[in-house]
Amino acid sequence: MKHSKVGALMTSDVVRAEYGTPFKEVARLLAEHRISGLPVVDDDERVLGVISETDLMTRQADAPGPPAQRRHFRWLGWTPGSRARRTKARARTAGQLMSSPAITVDSDATVAEAARVMARHRVERLPVVDDEERLVGIVTRRDLLQVFLRPDPEIRASVRNDVLVRALWLSPHSVDVDVHEGVVTLTGQLERRSECAMAVEMCRQTDGVIAVVDHLTHRFDDSWRQPDEPAPEAITGNWLRRL
């Protein structure tokens, strides 16, 4: 099955900083380009780390306050991560300010893979790298959400061609595919129960699909068979279903 790749959704013209870029220049880049973060690269364009607005705000948040307030929060200096926080509070350059190592994604990764990385690490953007770990773009949550704007006719064609014909070797007319607002409804009868389950699951994994309504039936219940047990010859003949 074909899936949208990060390389097709990413922004290639990336605002970036170098290790020695001054603090004020980093702030200016974020404000001027109206972005909430940027990658830090070395001379070979390899990603060293990432700076977010939160990193800049750390400096302001850790600025000295009234004496009573400083006494109240003094114990925070001994919490895990406090050393990195104090370093960022005194940062003068991008290299001191950045969070490292950077969480990146390959340009040939699928949208689903990139979304999982974002969710796992709780980040809103990912630097995109090539095979040599060089920066080639950046992808944001908003970019990944574009996949859900895929038109219904395009989703229907993908289900019929990629799922039914290419993946399951079924006739394109063996199952009726209806798509409305990203919800796919499958209606028809297949040979095996396992084929119905595979068709539904593969439709769920199709780019742009919100949900799948399963109205499929089957002629043969193969759920009792062991995984390594061959199916009956009369059932496995794919050529029968392609007529």
PDB file of C-alpha atoms in Angstrom:
ATOM      1  CA  MET A   1       0.000   0.000   0.000  1.00  0.00           C
ATOM      2  CA  LYS A   2       1.084   3.536  -0.712  1.00  0.00           C
ATOM      3  CA  HIS A   3       1.213   6.059   2.109  1.00  0.00           C
ATOM      4  CA  SER A   4       1.925   9.777   2.087  1.00  0.00           C
ATOM      5  CA  LYS A   5       5.565  10.368   2.930  1.00  0.00           C
ATOM      6  CA  VAL A   6       6.968  13.112   5.105  1.00  0.00           C
ATOM      7  CA  GLY A   7       9.067  14.349   2.192  1.00  0.00           C
ATOM      8  CA  ALA A   8       5.902  15.277   0.294  1.00  0.00           C
ATOM      9  CA  LEU A   9       4.461  17.321   3.175  1.00  0.00           C
ATOM     10  CA  MET A  10       7.514  18.960   4.720  1.00  0.00           C
ATOM     11  CA  THR A  11       8.654  22.554   4.300  1.00  0.00           C
ATOM     12  CA  SER A  12      11.984  22.574   2.472  1.00  0.00           C
ATOM     13  CA  ASP A  13      12.924  26.191   3.168  1.00  0.00           C
ATOM     14  CA  VAL A  14      13.838  25.751   6.823  1.00  0.00           C
ATOM     15  CA  VAL A  15      14.644  28.586   9.210  1.00  0.00           C
ATOM     16  CA  ARG A  16      17.617  27.328  11.177  1.00  0.00           C
ATOM     17  CA  ALA A  17      20.337  28.497  13.550  1.00  0.00           C
ATOM     18  CA  GLU A  18      23.969  27.518  13.974  1.00  0.00           C
ATOM     19  CA  TYR A  19      25.609  26.511  17.224  1.00  0.00           C
ATOM     20  CA  GLY A  20      27.084  29.977  17.797  1.00  0.00           C
ATOM     21  CA  THR A  21      24.037  32.018  16.745  1.00  0.00           C
ATOM     22  CA  PRO A  22      23.423  34.663  19.470  1.00  0.00           C
ATOM     23  CA  PHE A  23      20.393  34.421  21.740  1.00  0.00           C
ATOM     24  CA  LYS A  24      18.853  37.632  20.417  1.00  0.00           C
ATOM     25  CA  GLU A  25      19.232  36.457  16.824  1.00  0.00           C
ATOM     26  CA  VAL A  26      17.370  33.259  17.665  1.00  0.00           C
ATOM     27  CA  ALA A  27      14.549  35.290  19.226  1.00  0.00           C
ATOM     28  CA  ARG A  28      14.482  37.544  16.159  1.00  0.00           C
ATOM     29  CA  LEU A  29      14.221  34.564  13.794  1.00  0.00           C
ATOM     30  CA  LEU A  30      11.294  33.103  15.704  1.00  0.00           C
ATOM     31  CA  ALA A  31       9.463  36.427  15.823  1.00  0.00           C
ATOM     32  CA  GLU A  32      10.208  37.450  12.228  1.00  0.00           C
ATOM     33  CA  HIS A  33       9.095  34.130  10.714  1.00  0.00           C
ATOM     34  CA  ARG A  34       6.249  33.622  13.209  1.00  0.00           C
ATOM     35  CA  ILE A  35       7.378  30.142  14.162  1.00  0.00           C
ATOM     36  CA  SER A  36       7.583  28.487  17.569  1.00  0.00           C
ATOM     37  CA  GLY A  37      10.815  26.574  17.072  1.00  0.00           C
ATOM     38  CA  LEU A  38      13.789  25.876  14.827  1.00  0.00           C
ATOM     39  CA  PRO A  39      16.620  23.355  14.413  1.00  0.00           C
ATOM     40  CA  VAL A  40      20.281  24.025  15.206  1.00  0.00           C
ATOM     41  CA  VAL A  41      22.755  22.646  12.652  1.00  0.00           C
ATOM     42  CA  ASP A  42      26.521  22.288  12.308  1.00  0.00           C
ATOM     43  CA  ASP A  43      28.666  23.258   9.308  1.00  0.00           C
ATOM     44  CA  ASP A  44      27.591  20.096   7.450  1.00  0.00           C
ATOM     45  CA  GLU A  45      23.876  20.797   7.972  1.00  0.00           C
ATOM     46  CA  ARG A  46      23.569  17.929  10.456  1.00  0.00           C
ATOM     47  CA  VAL A  47      21.001  18.593  13.162  1.00  0.00           C
ATOM     48  CA  LEU A  48      22.520  19.174  16.604  1.00  0.00           C
ATOM     49  CA  GLY A  49      19.399  20.111  18.511  1.00  0.00           C
ATOM     50  CA  VAL A  50      16.131  22.016  18.481  1.00  0.00           C
ATOM     51  CA  ILE A  51      15.102  25.320  20.059  1.00  0.00           C
ATOM     52  CA  SER A  52      11.507  26.069  21.008  1.00  0.00           C
ATOM     53  CA  GLU A  53       9.789  29.138  22.422  1.00  0.00           C
ATOM     54  CA  THR A  54       9.731  27.284  25.735  1.00  0.00           C
ATOM     55  CA  ASP A  55      13.539  27.230  25.760  1.00  0.00           C
ATOM     56  CA  LEU A  56      13.624  31.007  25.348  1.00  0.00           C
ATOM     57  CA  MET A  57      10.984  31.504  28.011  1.00  0.00           C
ATOM     58  CA  THR A  58      13.114  29.522  30.455  1.00  0.00           C
ATOM     59  CA  ARG A  59      15.484  32.477  30.612  1.00  0.00           C
ATOM     60  CA  GLN A  60      12.682  34.843  31.509  1.00  0.00           C
ATOM     61  CA  ALA A  61      11.080  32.422  33.966  1.00  0.00           C
ATOM     62  CA  ASP A  62      14.348  31.906  35.824  1.00  0.00           C
ATOM     63  CA  ALA A  63      15.125  35.602  36.118  1.00  0.00           C
ATOM     64  CA  PRO A  64      15.736  36.655  39.764  1.00  0.00           C
ATOM     65  CA  GLY A  65      12.543  37.525  41.587  1.00  0.00           C
ATOM     66  CA  PRO A  66      11.741  39.044  45.003  1.00  0.00           C
ATOM     67  CA  PRO A  67      13.754  37.553  47.908  1.00  0.00           C
ATOM     68  CA  ALA A  68      10.716  35.801  49.389  1.00  0.00           C
ATOM     69  CA  GLN A  69       9.934  34.180  46.053  1.00  0.00           C
ATOM     70  CA  ARG A  70      13.557  33.042  45.612  1.00  0.00           C
ATOM     71  CA  ARG A  71      13.484  31.380  49.055  1.00  0.00           C
ATOM     72  CA  HIS A  72      10.182  29.675  48.258  1.00  0.00           C
ATOM     73  CA  PHE A  73      11.473  28.136  45.030  1.00  0.00           C
ATOM     74  CA  ARG A  74      15.038  27.473  46.124  1.00  0.00           C
ATOM     75  CA  TRP A  75      14.357  23.721  46.433  1.00  0.00           C
ATOM     76  CA  LEU A  76      13.603  23.550  42.705  1.00  0.00           C
ATOM     77  CA  GLY A  77      17.333  23.854  42.014  1.00  0.00           C
ATOM     78  CA  TRP A  78      17.772  20.254  43.157  1.00  0.00           C
ATOM     79  CA  THR A  79      15.095  18.656  40.988  1.00  0.00           C
ATOM     80  CA  PRO A  80      15.981  16.435  37.979  1.00  0.00           C
ATOM     81  CA  GLY A  81      16.768  18.522  34.908  1.00  0.00           C
ATOM     82  CA  SER A  82      17.539  21.616  36.953  1.00  0.00           C
ATOM     83  CA  ARG A  83      21.126  21.730  35.653  1.00  0.00           C
ATOM     84  CA  ALA A  84      19.943  21.927  32.031  1.00  0.00           C
ATOM     85  CA  ARG A  85      17.356  24.510  33.067  1.00  0.00           C
ATOM     86  CA  ARG A  86      20.003  26.697  34.708  1.00  0.00           C
ATOM     87  CA  THR A  87      22.207  26.376  31.612  1.00  0.00           C
ATOM     88  CA  LYS A  88      19.396  27.577  29.388  1.00  0.00           C
ATOM     89  CA  ALA A  89      18.614  30.397  31.801  1.00  0.00           C
ATOM     90  CA  ARG A  90      22.174  31.685  31.278  1.00  0.00           C
ATOM     91  CA  ALA A  91      22.348  30.824  27.552  1.00  0.00           C
ATOM     92  CA  ARG A  92      23.933  33.308  25.189  1.00  0.00           C
ATOM     93  CA  THR A  93      24.001  31.158  22.054  1.00  0.00           C
ATOM     94  CA  ALA A  94      21.797  28.669  20.233  1.00  0.00           C
ATOM     95  CA  GLY A  95      24.104  25.840  21.223  1.00  0.00           C
ATOM     96  CA  GLN A  96      23.601  26.569  24.924  1.00  0.00           C
ATOM     97  CA  LEU A  97      19.887  27.118  24.481  1.00  0.00           C
ATOM     98  CA  MET A  98      18.937  24.087  22.374  1.00  0.00           C
ATOM     99  CA  SER A  99      17.490  20.779  23.518  1.00  0.00           C
ATOM    100  CA  SER A 100      19.718  17.913  22.449  1.00  0.00           C
ATOM    101  CA  PRO A 101      19.809  15.333  20.978  1.00  0.00           C
ATOM    102  CA  ALA A 102      17.252  16.386  18.424  1.00  0.00           C
ATOM    103  CA  ILE A 103      14.253  14.200  17.634  1.00  0.00           C
ATOM    104  CA  THR A 104      14.233  13.862  13.838  1.00  0.00           C
ATOM    105  CA  VAL A 105      12.408  11.887  11.157  1.00  0.00           C
ATOM    106  CA  ASP A 106      13.546  10.515   7.784  1.00  0.00           C
ATOM    107  CA  SER A 107      12.125  12.089   4.650  1.00  0.00           C
ATOM    108  CA  ASP A 108      10.809   8.707   3.459  1.00  0.00           C
ATOM    109  CA  ALA A 109       8.924   8.006   6.703  1.00  0.00           C
ATOM    110  CA  THR A 110       5.150   7.769   6.446  1.00  0.00           C
ATOM    111  CA  VAL A 111       2.776  10.299   7.951  1.00  0.00           C
ATOM    112  CA  ALA A 112       1.685   7.715  10.525  1.00  0.00           C
ATOM    113  CA  GLU A 113       5.293   7.080  11.585  1.00  0.00           C
ATOM    114  CA  ALA A 114       5.972  10.801  11.972  1.00  0.00           C
ATOM    115  CA  ALA A 115       2.761  11.255  13.963  1.00  0.00           C
ATOM    116  CA  ARG A 116       3.783   8.465  16.346  1.00  0.00           C
ATOM    117  CA  VAL A 117       7.186  10.098  16.903  1.00  0.00           C
ATOM    118  CA  MET A 118       5.531  13.447  17.646  1.00  0.00           C
ATOM    119  CA  ALA A 119       3.075  11.883  20.086  1.00  0.00           C
ATOM    120  CA  ARG A 120       5.740   9.794  21.830  1.00  0.00           C
ATOM    121  CA  HIS A 121       8.072  12.735  22.398  1.00  0.00           C
ATOM    122  CA  ARG A 122       5.332  15.367  22.778  1.00  0.00           C
ATOM    123  CA  VAL A 123       6.768  17.720  20.175  1.00  0.00           C
ATOM    124  CA  GLU A 124       5.009  19.902  17.620  1.00  0.00           C
ATOM    125  CA  ARG A 125       7.630  19.789  14.853  1.00  0.00           C
ATOM    126  CA  LEU A 126      10.289  17.440  13.558  1.00  0.00           C
ATOM    127  CA  PRO A 127      13.413  18.257  11.559  1.00  0.00           C
ATOM    128  CA  VAL A 128      13.466  16.054   8.459  1.00  0.00           C
ATOM    129  CA  VAL A 129      16.796  14.474   7.533  1.00  0.00           C
ATOM    130  CA  ASP A 130      18.197  12.514   4.604  1.00  0.00           C
ATOM    131  CA  ASP A 131      20.201   9.280   4.634  1.00  0.00           C
ATOM    132  CA  GLU A 132      23.271  11.166   5.868  1.00  0.00           C
ATOM    133  CA  GLU A 133      21.364  12.854   8.705  1.00  0.00           C
ATOM    134  CA  ARG A 134      21.504  16.242   6.961  1.00  0.00           C
ATOM    135  CA  LEU A 135      18.623  18.674   7.342  1.00  0.00           C
ATOM    136  CA  VAL A 136      16.334  18.704   4.297  1.00  0.00           C
ATOM    137  CA  GLY A 137      13.120  20.108   5.742  1.00  0.00           C
ATOM    138  CA  ILE A 138      10.801  20.395   8.699  1.00  0.00           C
ATOM    139  CA  VAL A 139       7.337  18.949   9.302  1.00  0.00           C
ATOM    140  CA  THR A 140       4.761  20.172  11.820  1.00  0.00           C
ATOM    141  CA  ARG A 141       1.568  18.768  13.275  1.00  0.00           C
ATOM    142  CA  ARG A 142      -0.372  21.039  10.955  1.00  0.00           C
ATOM    143  CA  ASP A 143       1.431  19.530   7.957  1.00  0.00           C
ATOM    144  CA  LEU A 144       0.509  16.004   9.044  1.00  0.00           C
ATOM    145  CA  LEU A 145      -3.131  16.997   9.453  1.00  0.00           C
ATOM    146  CA  GLN A 146      -3.252  17.798   5.723  1.00  0.00           C
ATOM    147  CA  VAL A 147      -3.655  14.080   5.048  1.00  0.00           C
ATOM    148  CA  PHE A 148      -7.170  14.259   6.495  1.00  0.00           C
ATOM    149  CA  LEU A 149      -8.115  16.808   3.814  1.00  0.00           C
ATOM    150  CA  ARG A 150      -7.737  14.126   1.144  1.00  0.00           C
ATOM    151  CA  PRO A 151     -10.827  14.218  -1.146  1.00  0.00           C
ATOM    152  CA  ASP A 152     -13.342  11.384  -0.868  1.00  0.00           C
ATOM    153  CA  PRO A 153     -12.981  10.315  -4.546  1.00  0.00           C
ATOM    154  CA  GLU A 154      -9.220   9.997  -4.070  1.00  0.00           C
ATOM    155  CA  ILE A 155      -9.699   7.888  -0.931  1.00  0.00           C
ATOM    156  CA  ARG A 156     -12.188   5.658  -2.759  1.00  0.00           C
ATOM    157  CA  ALA A 157      -9.778   5.115  -5.656  1.00  0.00           C
ATOM    158  CA  SER A 158      -6.990   4.237  -3.224  1.00  0.00           C
ATOM    159  CA  VAL A 159      -9.163   1.699  -1.394  1.00  0.00           C
ATOM    160  CA  ARG A 160     -10.249   0.042  -4.626  1.00  0.00           C
ATOM    161  CA  ASN A 161      -6.849   0.011  -6.332  1.00  0.00           C
ATOM    162  CA  ASP A 162      -4.349  -0.297  -3.468  1.00  0.00           C
ATOM    163  CA  VAL A 163      -6.338  -2.386  -0.973  1.00  0.00           C
ATOM    164  CA  LEU A 164      -8.742  -4.526  -2.967  1.00  0.00           C
ATOM    165  CA  VAL A 165      -6.848  -5.103  -6.215  1.00  0.00           C
ATOM    166  CA  ARG A 166      -3.125  -4.825  -5.444  1.00  0.00           C
ATOM    167  CA  ALA A 167      -3.036  -6.000  -1.821  1.00  0.00           C
ATOM    168  CA  LEU A 168      -5.860  -8.563  -1.661  1.00  0.00           C
ATOM    169  CA  TRP A 169      -5.986  -9.556  -5.342  1.00  0.00           C
ATOM    170  CA  LEU A 170      -9.724  -9.048  -5.525  1.00  0.00           C
ATOM    171  CA  SER A 171     -11.810  -7.895  -8.421  1.00  0.00           C
ATOM    172  CA  PRO A 172     -12.458  -4.134  -8.144  1.00  0.00           C
ATOM    173  CA  HIS A 173     -16.175  -4.937  -8.464  1.00  0.00           C
ATOM    174  CA  SER A 174     -16.268  -7.567  -5.705  1.00  0.00           C
ATOM    175  CA  VAL A 175     -16.782  -4.931  -3.003  1.00  0.00           C
ATOM    176  CA  ASP A 176     -18.799  -1.744  -3.153  1.00  0.00           C
ATOM    177  CA  VAL A 177     -16.781   1.157  -1.705  1.00  0.00           C
ATOM    178  CA  ASP A 178     -18.548   4.294  -0.550  1.00  0.00           C
ATOM    179  CA  VAL A 179     -16.694   7.224   1.014  1.00  0.00           C
ATOM    180  CA  HIS A 180     -18.318  10.199   2.709  1.00  0.00           C
ATOM    181  CA  GLU A 181     -16.338  12.771   4.702  1.00  0.00           C
ATOM    182  CA  GLY A 182     -13.482  10.285   5.060  1.00  0.00           C
ATOM    183  CA  VAL A 183     -15.715   7.466   6.378  1.00  0.00           C
ATOM    184  CA  VAL A 184     -15.406   4.350   4.215  1.00  0.00           C
ATOM    185  CA  THR A 185     -18.285   1.883   3.938  1.00  0.00           C
ATOM    186  CA  LEU A 186     -17.466  -1.583   2.532  1.00  0.00           C
ATOM    187  CA  THR A 187     -20.348  -3.722   1.234  1.00  0.00           C
ATOM    188  CA  GLY A 188     -20.114  -7.116  -0.455  1.00  0.00           C
ATOM    189  CA  GLN A 189     -19.278 -10.785  -0.039  1.00  0.00           C
ATOM    190  CA  LEU A 190     -15.777 -12.260  -0.005  1.00  0.00           C
ATOM    191  CA  GLU A 191     -14.603 -15.849   0.039  1.00  0.00           C
ATOM    192  CA  ARG A 192     -12.989 -15.941   3.482  1.00  0.00           C
ATOM    193  CA  ARG A 193     -13.663 -14.305   6.811  1.00  0.00           C
ATOM    194  CA  SER A 194      -9.965 -13.453   7.135  1.00  0.00           C
ATOM    195  CA  GLU A 195     -10.137 -11.473   3.886  1.00  0.00           C
ATOM    196  CA  CYS A 196     -12.925  -9.343   5.321  1.00  0.00           C
ATOM    197  CA  ALA A 197     -10.842  -8.593   8.402  1.00  0.00           C
ATOM    198  CA  MET A 198      -7.795  -7.708   6.292  1.00  0.00           C
ATOM    199  CA  ALA A 199      -9.810  -5.467   3.991  1.00  0.00           C
ATOM    200  CA  VAL A 200     -11.229  -3.515   6.928  1.00  0.00           C
ATOM    201  CA  GLU A 201      -7.856  -3.164   8.666  1.00  0.00           C
ATOM    202  CA  MET A 202      -6.051  -2.060   5.503  1.00  0.00           C
ATOM    203  CA  CYS A 203      -8.765   0.497   4.801  1.00  0.00           C
ATOM    204  CA  ARG A 204      -8.247   1.935   8.285  1.00  0.00           C
ATOM    205  CA  GLN A 205      -4.556   2.398   7.437  1.00  0.00           C
ATOM    206  CA  THR A 206      -5.293   4.234   4.185  1.00  0.00           C
ATOM    207  CA  ASP A 207      -4.316   7.899   4.224  1.00  0.00           C
ATOM    208  CA  GLY A 208      -7.258  10.176   4.913  1.00  0.00           C
ATOM    209  CA  VAL A 209      -9.625   7.509   6.257  1.00  0.00           C
ATOM    210  CA  ILE A 210     -11.449   8.595   9.422  1.00  0.00           C
ATOM    211  CA  ALA A 211     -13.369   5.364  10.071  1.00  0.00           C
ATOM    212  CA  VAL A 212     -14.511   2.168   8.332  1.00  0.00           C
ATOM    213  CA  VAL A 213     -18.071   0.820   8.347  1.00  0.00           C
ATOM    214  CA  ASP A 214     -17.946  -2.952   7.794  1.00  0.00           C
ATOM    215  CA  HIS A 215     -20.890  -4.457   5.865  1.00  0.00           C
ATOM    216  CA  LEU A 216     -18.838  -7.332   4.453  1.00  0.00           C
ATOM    217  CA  THR A 217     -19.953 -10.964   4.552  1.00  0.00           C
ATOM    218  CA  HIS A 218     -18.029 -14.168   3.771  1.00  0.00           C
ATOM    219  CA  ARG A 219     -18.695 -17.612   2.242  1.00  0.00           C
ATOM    220  CA  PHE A 220     -16.110 -19.540   4.254  1.00  0.00           C
ATOM    221  CA  ASP A 221     -15.199 -19.086   7.913  1.00  0.00           C
ATOM    222  CA  ASP A 222     -11.473 -19.805   8.113  1.00  0.00           C
ATOM    223  CA  SER A 223     -11.042 -18.449  11.650  1.00  0.00           C
ATOM    224  CA  TRP A 224     -10.779 -22.016  13.005  1.00  0.00           C
ATOM    225  CA  ARG A 225      -7.645 -22.808  10.970  1.00  0.00           C
ATOM    226  CA  GLN A 226      -4.175 -22.634  12.479  1.00  0.00           C
ATOM    227  CA  PRO A 227      -1.967 -19.831  11.057  1.00  0.00           C
ATOM    228  CA  ASP A 228       0.366 -22.316   9.310  1.00  0.00           C
ATOM    229  CA  GLU A 229      -2.422 -24.512   7.947  1.00  0.00           C
ATOM    230  CA  PRO A 230      -2.977 -24.069   4.188  1.00  0.00           C
ATOM    231  CA  ALA A 231      -6.392 -22.992   3.002  1.00  0.00           C
ATOM    232  CA  PRO A 232      -8.481 -25.380   0.886  1.00  0.00           C
ATOM    233  CA  GLU A 233      -7.489 -25.349  -2.766  1.00  0.00           C
ATOM    234  CA  ALA A 234     -10.925 -24.252  -3.895  1.00  0.00           C
ATOM    235  CA  ILE A 235     -10.683 -21.223  -1.657  1.00  0.00           C
ATOM    236  CA  THR A 236      -7.110 -20.132  -2.318  1.00  0.00           C
ATOM    237  CA  GLY A 237      -7.463 -19.782  -6.060  1.00  0.00           C
ATOM    238  CA  ASN A 238      -7.079 -16.032  -6.443  1.00  0.00           C
ATOM    239  CA  TRP A 239      -7.806 -16.342 -10.143  1.00  0.00           C
ATOM    240  CA  LEU A 240     -11.417 -17.240  -9.257  1.00  0.00           C
ATOM    241  CA  ARG A 241     -11.918 -13.874  -7.624  1.00  0.00           C
ATOM    242  CA  ARG A 242     -10.340 -11.960 -10.464  1.00  0.00           C
ATOM    243  CA  LEU A 243     -12.838 -13.161 -13.062  1.00  0.00           C
TER     244      LEU A 243
END
